[in-house]
Short mmCIF file of C-alpha atoms in Angstrom, two decimals:
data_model
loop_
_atom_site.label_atom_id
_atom_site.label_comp_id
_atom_site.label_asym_id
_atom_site.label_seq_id
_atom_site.Cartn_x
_atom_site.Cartn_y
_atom_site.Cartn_z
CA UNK E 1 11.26 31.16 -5.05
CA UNK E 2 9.39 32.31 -8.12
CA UNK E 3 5.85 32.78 -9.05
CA UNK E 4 4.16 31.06 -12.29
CA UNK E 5 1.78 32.55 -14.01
CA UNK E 6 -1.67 30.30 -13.83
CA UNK E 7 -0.75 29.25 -10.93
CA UNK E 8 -2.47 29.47 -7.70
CA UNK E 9 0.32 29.05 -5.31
CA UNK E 10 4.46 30.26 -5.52
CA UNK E 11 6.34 27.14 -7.36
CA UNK E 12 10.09 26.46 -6.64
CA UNK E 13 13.33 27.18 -8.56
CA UNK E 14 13.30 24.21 -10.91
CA UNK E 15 16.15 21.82 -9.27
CA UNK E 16 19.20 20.77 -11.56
CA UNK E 17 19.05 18.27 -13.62
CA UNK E 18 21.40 16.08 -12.20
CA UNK E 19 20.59 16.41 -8.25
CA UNK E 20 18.92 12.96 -8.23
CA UNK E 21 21.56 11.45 -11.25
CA UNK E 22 22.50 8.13 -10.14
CA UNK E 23 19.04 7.76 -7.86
CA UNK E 24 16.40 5.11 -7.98
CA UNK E 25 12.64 6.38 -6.50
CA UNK E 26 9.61 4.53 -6.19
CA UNK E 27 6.78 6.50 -6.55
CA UNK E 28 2.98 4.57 -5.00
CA UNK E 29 -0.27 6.23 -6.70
CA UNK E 30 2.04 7.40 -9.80
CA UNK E 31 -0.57 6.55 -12.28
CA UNK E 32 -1.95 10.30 -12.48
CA UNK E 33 -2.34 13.58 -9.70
CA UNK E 34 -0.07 13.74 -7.71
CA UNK E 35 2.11 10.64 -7.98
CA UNK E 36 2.09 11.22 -11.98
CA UNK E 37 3.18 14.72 -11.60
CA UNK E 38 6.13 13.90 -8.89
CA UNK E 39 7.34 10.62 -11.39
CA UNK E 40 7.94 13.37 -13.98
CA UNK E 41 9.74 15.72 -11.58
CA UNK E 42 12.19 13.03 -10.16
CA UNK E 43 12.72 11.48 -13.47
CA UNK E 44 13.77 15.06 -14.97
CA UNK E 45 16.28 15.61 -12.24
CA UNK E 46 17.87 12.88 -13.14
CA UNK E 47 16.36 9.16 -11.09
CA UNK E 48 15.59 5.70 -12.13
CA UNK E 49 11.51 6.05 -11.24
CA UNK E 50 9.68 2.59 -10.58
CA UNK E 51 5.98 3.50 -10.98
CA UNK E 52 3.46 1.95 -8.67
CA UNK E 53 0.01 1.40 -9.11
CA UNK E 54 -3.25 -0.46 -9.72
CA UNK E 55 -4.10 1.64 -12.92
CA UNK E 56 -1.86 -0.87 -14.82
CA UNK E 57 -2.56 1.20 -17.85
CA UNK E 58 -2.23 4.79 -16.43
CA UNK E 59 1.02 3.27 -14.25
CA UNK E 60 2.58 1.95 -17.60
CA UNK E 61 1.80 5.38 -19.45
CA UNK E 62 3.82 7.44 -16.63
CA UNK E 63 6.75 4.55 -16.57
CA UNK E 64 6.97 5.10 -20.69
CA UNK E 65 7.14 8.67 -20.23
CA UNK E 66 9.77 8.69 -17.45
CA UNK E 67 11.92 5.75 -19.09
CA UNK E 68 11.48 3.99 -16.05
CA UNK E 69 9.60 0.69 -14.67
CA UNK E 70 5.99 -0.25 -13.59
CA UNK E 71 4.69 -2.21 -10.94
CA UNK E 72 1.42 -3.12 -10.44
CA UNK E 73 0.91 -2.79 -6.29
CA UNK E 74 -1.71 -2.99 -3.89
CA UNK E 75 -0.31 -1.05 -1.20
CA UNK E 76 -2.71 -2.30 2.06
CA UNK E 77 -1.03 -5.44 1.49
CA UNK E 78 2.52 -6.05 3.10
CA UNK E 79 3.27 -8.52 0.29
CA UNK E 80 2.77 -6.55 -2.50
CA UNK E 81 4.91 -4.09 -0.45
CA UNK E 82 7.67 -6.02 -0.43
CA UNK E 83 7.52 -7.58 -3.97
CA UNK E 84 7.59 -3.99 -5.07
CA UNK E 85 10.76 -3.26 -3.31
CA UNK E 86 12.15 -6.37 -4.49
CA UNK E 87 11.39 -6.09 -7.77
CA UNK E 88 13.12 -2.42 -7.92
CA UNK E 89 16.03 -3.61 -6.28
CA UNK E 90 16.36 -6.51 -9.57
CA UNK E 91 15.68 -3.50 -12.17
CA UNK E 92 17.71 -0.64 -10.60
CA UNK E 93 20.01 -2.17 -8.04
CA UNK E 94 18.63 -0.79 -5.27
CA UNK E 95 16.34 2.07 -3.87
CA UNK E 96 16.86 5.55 -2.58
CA UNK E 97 13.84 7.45 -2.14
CA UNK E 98 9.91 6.40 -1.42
CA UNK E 99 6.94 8.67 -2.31
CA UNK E 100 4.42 6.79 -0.25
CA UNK E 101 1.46 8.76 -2.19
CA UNK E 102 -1.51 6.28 -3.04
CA UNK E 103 -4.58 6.87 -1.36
CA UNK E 104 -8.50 7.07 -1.82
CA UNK E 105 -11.03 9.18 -0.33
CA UNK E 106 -13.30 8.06 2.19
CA UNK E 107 -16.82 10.03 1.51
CA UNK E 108 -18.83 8.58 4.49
CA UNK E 109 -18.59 9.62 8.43
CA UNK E 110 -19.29 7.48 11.66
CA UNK E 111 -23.19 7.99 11.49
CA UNK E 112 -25.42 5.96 9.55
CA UNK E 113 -23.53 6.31 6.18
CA UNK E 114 -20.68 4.65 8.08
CA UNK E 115 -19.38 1.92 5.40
CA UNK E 116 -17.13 -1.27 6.81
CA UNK E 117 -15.83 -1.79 3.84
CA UNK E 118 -15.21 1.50 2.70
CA UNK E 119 -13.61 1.74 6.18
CA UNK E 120 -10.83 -0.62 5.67
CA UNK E 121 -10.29 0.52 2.34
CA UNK E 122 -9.22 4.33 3.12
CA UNK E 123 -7.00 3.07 5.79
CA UNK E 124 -5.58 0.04 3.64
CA UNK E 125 -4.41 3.19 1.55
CA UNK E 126 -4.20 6.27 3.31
CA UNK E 127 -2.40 4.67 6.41
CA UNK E 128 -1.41 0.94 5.90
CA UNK E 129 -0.21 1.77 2.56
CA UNK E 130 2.67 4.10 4.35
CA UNK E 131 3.22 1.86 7.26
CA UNK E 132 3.78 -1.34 5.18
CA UNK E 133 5.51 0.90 2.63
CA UNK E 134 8.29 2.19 4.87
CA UNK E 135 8.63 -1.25 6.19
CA UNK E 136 8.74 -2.58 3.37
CA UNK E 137 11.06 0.04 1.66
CA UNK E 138 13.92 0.22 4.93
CA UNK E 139 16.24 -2.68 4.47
CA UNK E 140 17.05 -1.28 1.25
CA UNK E 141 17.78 2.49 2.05
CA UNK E 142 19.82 0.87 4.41
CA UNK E 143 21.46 -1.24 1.95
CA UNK E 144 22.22 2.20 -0.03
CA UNK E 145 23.64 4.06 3.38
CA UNK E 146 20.53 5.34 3.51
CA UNK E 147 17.71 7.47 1.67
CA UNK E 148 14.65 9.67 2.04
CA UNK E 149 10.90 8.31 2.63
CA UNK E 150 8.11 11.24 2.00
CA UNK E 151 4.61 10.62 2.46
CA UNK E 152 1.28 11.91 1.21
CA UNK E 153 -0.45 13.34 3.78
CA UNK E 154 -2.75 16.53 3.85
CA UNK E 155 -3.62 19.94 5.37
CA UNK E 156 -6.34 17.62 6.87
CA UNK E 157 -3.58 15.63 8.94
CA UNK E 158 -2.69 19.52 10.08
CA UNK E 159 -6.34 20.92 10.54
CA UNK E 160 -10.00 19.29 11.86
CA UNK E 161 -12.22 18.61 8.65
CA UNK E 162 -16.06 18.14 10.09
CA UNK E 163 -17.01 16.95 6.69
CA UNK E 164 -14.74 13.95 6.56
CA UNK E 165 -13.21 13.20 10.05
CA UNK E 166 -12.25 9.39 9.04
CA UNK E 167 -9.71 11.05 6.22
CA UNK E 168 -8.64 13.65 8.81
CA UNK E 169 -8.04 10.60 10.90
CA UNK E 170 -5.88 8.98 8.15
CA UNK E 171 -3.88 12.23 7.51
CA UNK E 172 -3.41 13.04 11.11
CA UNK E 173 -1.80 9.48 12.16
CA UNK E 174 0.45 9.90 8.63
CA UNK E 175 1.39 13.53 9.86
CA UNK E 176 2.00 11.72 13.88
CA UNK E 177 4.69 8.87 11.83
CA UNK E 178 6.71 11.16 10.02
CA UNK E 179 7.30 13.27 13.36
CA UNK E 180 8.02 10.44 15.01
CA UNK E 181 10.17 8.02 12.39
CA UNK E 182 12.06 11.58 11.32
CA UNK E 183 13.96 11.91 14.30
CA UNK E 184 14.18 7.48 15.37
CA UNK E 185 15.58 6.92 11.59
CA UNK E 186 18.24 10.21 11.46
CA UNK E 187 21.06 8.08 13.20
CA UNK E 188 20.38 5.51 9.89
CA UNK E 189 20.33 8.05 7.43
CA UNK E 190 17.16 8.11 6.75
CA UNK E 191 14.91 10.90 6.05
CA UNK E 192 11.57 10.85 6.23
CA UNK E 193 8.84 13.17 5.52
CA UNK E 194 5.16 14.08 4.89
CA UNK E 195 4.38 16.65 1.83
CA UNK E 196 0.45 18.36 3.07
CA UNK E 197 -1.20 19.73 0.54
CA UNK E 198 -4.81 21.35 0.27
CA UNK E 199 -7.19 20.50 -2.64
CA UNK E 200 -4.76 19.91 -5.59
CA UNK E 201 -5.16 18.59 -8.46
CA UNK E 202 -6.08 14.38 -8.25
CA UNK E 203 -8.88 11.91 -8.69
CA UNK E 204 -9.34 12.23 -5.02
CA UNK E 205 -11.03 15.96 -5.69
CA UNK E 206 -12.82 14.93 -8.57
CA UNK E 207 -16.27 14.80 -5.98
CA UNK E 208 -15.62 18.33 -4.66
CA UNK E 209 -14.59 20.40 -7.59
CA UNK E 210 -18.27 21.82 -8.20
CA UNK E 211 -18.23 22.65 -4.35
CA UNK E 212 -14.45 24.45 -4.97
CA UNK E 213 -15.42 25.94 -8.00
CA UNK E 214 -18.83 27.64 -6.41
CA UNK E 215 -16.99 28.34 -3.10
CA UNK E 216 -14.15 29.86 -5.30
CA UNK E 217 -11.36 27.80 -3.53
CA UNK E 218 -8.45 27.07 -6.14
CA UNK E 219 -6.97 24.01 -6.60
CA UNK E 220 -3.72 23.38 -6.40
CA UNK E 221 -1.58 22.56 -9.37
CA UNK E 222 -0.41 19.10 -8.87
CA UNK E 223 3.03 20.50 -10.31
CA UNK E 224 3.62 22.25 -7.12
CA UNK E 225 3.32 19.79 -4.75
CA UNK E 226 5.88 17.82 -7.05
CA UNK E 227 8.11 20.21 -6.70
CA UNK E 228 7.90 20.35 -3.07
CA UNK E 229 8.65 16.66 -2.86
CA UNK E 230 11.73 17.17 -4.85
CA UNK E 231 12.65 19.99 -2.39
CA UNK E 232 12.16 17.57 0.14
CA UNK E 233 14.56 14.80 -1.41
CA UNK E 234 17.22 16.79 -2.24
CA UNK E 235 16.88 18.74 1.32
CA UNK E 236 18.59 17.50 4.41
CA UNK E 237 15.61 17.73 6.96
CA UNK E 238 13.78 15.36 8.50
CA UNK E 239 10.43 14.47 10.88
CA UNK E 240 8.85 17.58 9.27
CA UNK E 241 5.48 18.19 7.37
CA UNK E 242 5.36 20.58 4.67
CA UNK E 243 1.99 22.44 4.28
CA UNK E 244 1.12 23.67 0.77
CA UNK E 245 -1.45 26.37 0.36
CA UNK E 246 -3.02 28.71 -2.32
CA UNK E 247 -0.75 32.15 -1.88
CA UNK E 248 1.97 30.76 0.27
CA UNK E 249 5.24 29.33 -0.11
CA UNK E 250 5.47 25.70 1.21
CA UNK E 251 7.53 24.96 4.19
CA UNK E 252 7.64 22.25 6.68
CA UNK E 253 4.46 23.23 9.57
CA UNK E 254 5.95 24.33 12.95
CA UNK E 255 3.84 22.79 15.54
CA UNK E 256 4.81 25.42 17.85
CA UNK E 257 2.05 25.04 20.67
CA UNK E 258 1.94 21.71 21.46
CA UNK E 259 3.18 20.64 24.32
CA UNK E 260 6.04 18.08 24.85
CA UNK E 261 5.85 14.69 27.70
CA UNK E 262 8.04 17.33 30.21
CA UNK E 263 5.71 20.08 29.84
CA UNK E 264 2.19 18.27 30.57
CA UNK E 265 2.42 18.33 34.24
CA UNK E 266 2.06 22.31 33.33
CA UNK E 267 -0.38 22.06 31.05
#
């Protein structure tokens, strides 16, 4: 692992160029933060990247500068799920890997500020976006042999957030899937995975960064959670959640109190 300088947390080893050679990866949200950043990263080591998005103009910018393919995609519905899928498997012959990455902020709590609308949104994107997705996305890793599936989730699917419990709500049931549909998709060979990251840099921040900036919290460089998710690709785990935070290396979060179904009766 090496250090950048500028940057506010350790950044991998920059992977070989040709780990992913040969690869086709959809990337959701890849219109700018994160998604942008990982298109880059995948398309530099070497994949086919399909960018999804409904920024048609910010998706179509990222799928110019990776030599890849855009797709416009509204990812809380199924359809749109599949005739993403679809349509990479006519441009690329097939998929291997899913970032499932798009997602909004929610803003609003279960008081009187609570929001319907605004409701169903968040968890149209933060959750239905990754359920539909890997639904969406299985028939053809399977087609392939098999592939990896890593989702956007957060240090607030890890940690309670008082301020915004509906988005820890999101994060936490994201963080719950890919500990579950890790180990039940292995015997498939298929890999999935959630990449956590604290505040880095997105549109999803853009509310808080007066708050960050006064409170002196940095922000993490949207590079480095790209390179996590490439770590995470070209690894060979699965069912884990990688944490990223100012200082530290990332590495997949160990869980290492809670209790399993033969241990409650002690609890």
């Amino acid at each position: 692992m090496t250090a950048v300088a500028g940057d506010t947390v350790a950044r991998p080893e920059q992977t070989d160029g040709a780990a992913l050679r040969g690869k086709v990866a959809i990337v959701t949200g890849g219109a700018s933060g994160l998604g942008r950043a990982t298109a880059l990263t995948l398309a530099k080591a070497g994949a086919r990247v399909v960018v999804a998005d409904l920024d048609a103009r910010g998706g179509r910018e990222v799928a110019d500068m990776v030599g890849g393919h855009f797709r416009a995609c509204d990812v809380s519905d199924p359809d749109a799920n599949r005739a993403l899928v679809d349509f990479t498997q006519e441009e690329c012959g097939g998929v291997d890997i899913a970032l499932l990455n798009a997602g909004v902020a929610t803003g609003f709590g279960l008081g009187e500020d609570f929001d319907l609308a605004r409701y169903r949104r968040a968890m149209g994107a933060n959750l239905d976006g990754v359920v539909f997705g890997t639904h969406a996305v299985l028939p053809a890793l399977r087609a392939r042999g098999g592939g990896a599936i890593v989702a956007t989730a957060s240090l607030a699917g890890l940690a309670a957030v008082p301020l915004d419990p509906l988005y820890a709500a999101n994060k936490h049931a994201v963080v719950g899937l890919a500990r579950s549909l890790g180990p039940a998709l292995a015997p498939e060979n298929v890999r999935f995975n959630a990449v956590c990251p604290g505040f880095a840099e997105s549109r999803i921040i853009d509310p808080l960064r007066d708050m960050l900036s006064g409170q002196g919290l940095p922000i993490i460089p949207a590079q480095v959670v790209a390179d996590t998710v490439l770590r995470i690709v070209t690894g060979d785990g699965t069912g884990e959640c990688w944490f990223i935070q100012p200082g530290r290396d990332p590495e997949p979060f160990r869980f290492r109190t809670v209790p399993g179904p033969g241990r409650l009766a002690d609890a």
